[in-house]
XYZ file of C-alpha atoms in Angstrom:
169
model
C 122.921 167.237 106.200
C 119.613 165.358 105.996
C 116.396 167.250 105.347
C 114.133 167.590 108.381
C 111.518 165.284 106.868
C 114.078 162.467 106.589
C 115.170 162.955 110.196
C 111.549 162.967 111.398
C 110.755 159.819 109.374
C 113.812 158.087 110.843
C 112.764 159.077 114.372
C 109.208 157.858 113.722
C 110.524 154.434 112.649
C 112.490 154.194 115.892
C 109.503 155.283 117.970
C 107.286 152.723 116.213
C 109.744 149.947 117.088
C 110.014 151.117 120.706
C 106.222 151.161 121.095
C 105.862 147.760 119.422
C 108.498 146.252 121.721
C 106.762 147.799 124.713
C 103.471 146.245 123.584
C 105.163 142.829 123.370
C 106.654 143.187 126.851
C 103.314 144.330 128.291
C 101.453 141.463 126.613
C 103.930 138.914 128.008
C 103.612 140.464 131.483
C 99.803 140.347 131.378
C 99.872 136.707 130.246
C 102.391 135.836 132.936
C 100.268 137.539 135.624
C 97.137 135.673 134.548
C 98.927 132.345 134.666
C 100.258 133.314 138.100
C 96.701 133.924 139.350
C 95.629 130.524 138.045
C 98.592 128.846 139.720
C 97.753 130.594 142.986
C 94.232 129.157 142.788
C 95.853 125.710 142.566
C 97.841 126.298 145.716
C 101.098 126.865 143.813
C 103.154 129.278 145.904
C 104.027 132.624 144.376
C 107.676 132.643 143.424
C 110.328 134.337 141.360
C 111.023 131.233 139.303
C 111.403 131.711 135.543
C 108.238 131.955 133.477
C 109.115 128.679 131.756
C 108.899 126.864 135.104
C 105.578 128.486 135.935
C 104.309 127.558 132.471
C 105.180 123.897 133.176
C 103.322 124.153 136.488
C 100.335 125.665 134.637
C 100.363 122.756 132.210
C 100.293 120.200 135.012
C 98.031 122.072 137.440
C 95.267 119.731 138.427
C 92.896 121.213 140.948
C 91.961 124.773 140.094
C 88.876 126.885 140.463
C 89.836 128.713 137.260
C 89.803 125.911 134.690
C 87.127 123.252 134.241
C 88.301 119.688 133.616
C 86.721 119.850 130.163
C 89.141 122.665 129.265
C 92.375 120.959 130.316
C 93.116 119.841 126.733
C 92.760 123.415 125.521
C 95.014 124.530 128.357
C 97.707 122.154 127.103
C 97.490 123.535 123.547
C 97.724 127.085 124.858
C 100.693 126.148 127.073
C 102.424 124.659 124.012
C 101.828 127.853 122.029
C 103.223 129.983 124.857
C 106.238 127.655 125.251
C 107.014 128.113 121.549
C 107.294 131.877 122.156
C 109.593 131.684 125.195
C 112.846 131.834 123.160
C 111.594 134.992 121.422
C 110.591 136.420 124.806
C 114.050 135.693 126.216
C 115.741 137.470 123.323
C 113.486 140.529 123.506
C 113.673 140.788 127.310
C 117.405 140.091 127.671
C 118.673 142.172 124.755
C 119.262 145.753 123.915
C 117.215 146.494 120.814
C 119.335 147.796 117.951
C 117.643 149.170 114.875
C 119.471 148.398 111.666
C 118.826 148.345 107.962
C 118.851 144.792 106.634
C 118.153 144.014 102.980
C 116.935 147.577 102.551
C 114.393 147.537 105.382
C 114.395 148.675 108.996
C 114.527 145.808 111.477
C 115.145 145.318 115.171
C 118.168 143.229 116.072
C 118.242 141.368 119.389
C 121.331 139.584 120.745
C 120.518 137.895 124.048
C 122.955 139.026 126.757
C 123.637 135.397 127.653
C 124.807 134.795 124.077
C 126.563 138.110 123.483
C 130.015 136.816 124.414
C 129.835 133.619 122.364
C 132.313 133.413 119.488
C 129.405 133.577 117.018
C 126.384 134.978 118.890
C 123.009 134.422 117.332
C 120.902 137.450 116.577
C 117.140 137.592 116.251
C 116.016 139.908 113.470
C 112.419 141.109 113.689
C 110.666 143.649 111.510
C 107.929 145.978 112.729
C 105.112 143.861 111.280
C 106.443 140.771 113.059
C 106.836 142.629 116.360
C 103.276 143.944 116.193
C 102.055 140.482 115.185
C 103.767 138.967 118.212
C 101.967 141.420 120.519
C 98.639 140.463 118.889
C 99.421 136.754 119.251
C 100.216 137.225 122.942
C 97.007 139.168 123.557
C 95.103 136.378 121.791
C 96.768 133.761 124.010
C 95.850 135.781 127.089
C 92.260 135.954 125.877
C 92.248 132.194 125.341
C 93.582 131.601 128.865
C 90.901 133.970 130.212
C 88.218 132.061 128.298
C 89.328 128.851 129.981
C 88.268 130.479 133.237
C 84.739 131.202 131.998
C 83.700 127.591 132.545
C 84.973 127.250 136.077
C 84.435 124.282 138.327
C 81.353 124.869 140.484
C 81.924 125.474 144.165
C 81.204 122.583 146.502
C 78.852 124.728 148.607
C 75.119 124.082 148.323
C 73.069 126.684 146.465
C 71.442 129.426 148.531
C 67.885 128.695 149.720
C 65.001 129.799 147.544
C 63.049 132.852 148.694
C 60.224 131.785 150.997
C 61.824 128.426 151.778
C 61.575 127.046 155.277
C 64.220 128.342 157.630
C 64.446 131.720 155.894
C 64.264 135.040 157.792
């Protein structure tokens, strides 16, 4: 029988992984929602299409009130960075997380459900530091997308009249 401290430490490792995975999922969802709002401003209809398709639409979105023309190059770099993370996202979202000891350290093992029945399914092995780092990277990407919106295209409406101008109340 294990001492209580060993059991508690083992449970804490599992809880840490569960929280880190939850942070990754939340960060992806927040990023996805922000990109959805930008696409809506471009007239792109809301849909249930995969995030990869919406990311392509984001990359090619022309007219938007969220992103100034000067920031379109940055948008493309951000879209590339997000696209690089989509395979990791797919594995984390479409897998049951199994915690295993690998080379003497605790890691999360993800086998994508679409690959699970392959003769030799690929597994993604992620340690806690990597999982937390992924959540930070996603939050940084969301911040970068948000910053694109800070320099929005000005509205085509004329500015409001100055106080005391002719025609005022």
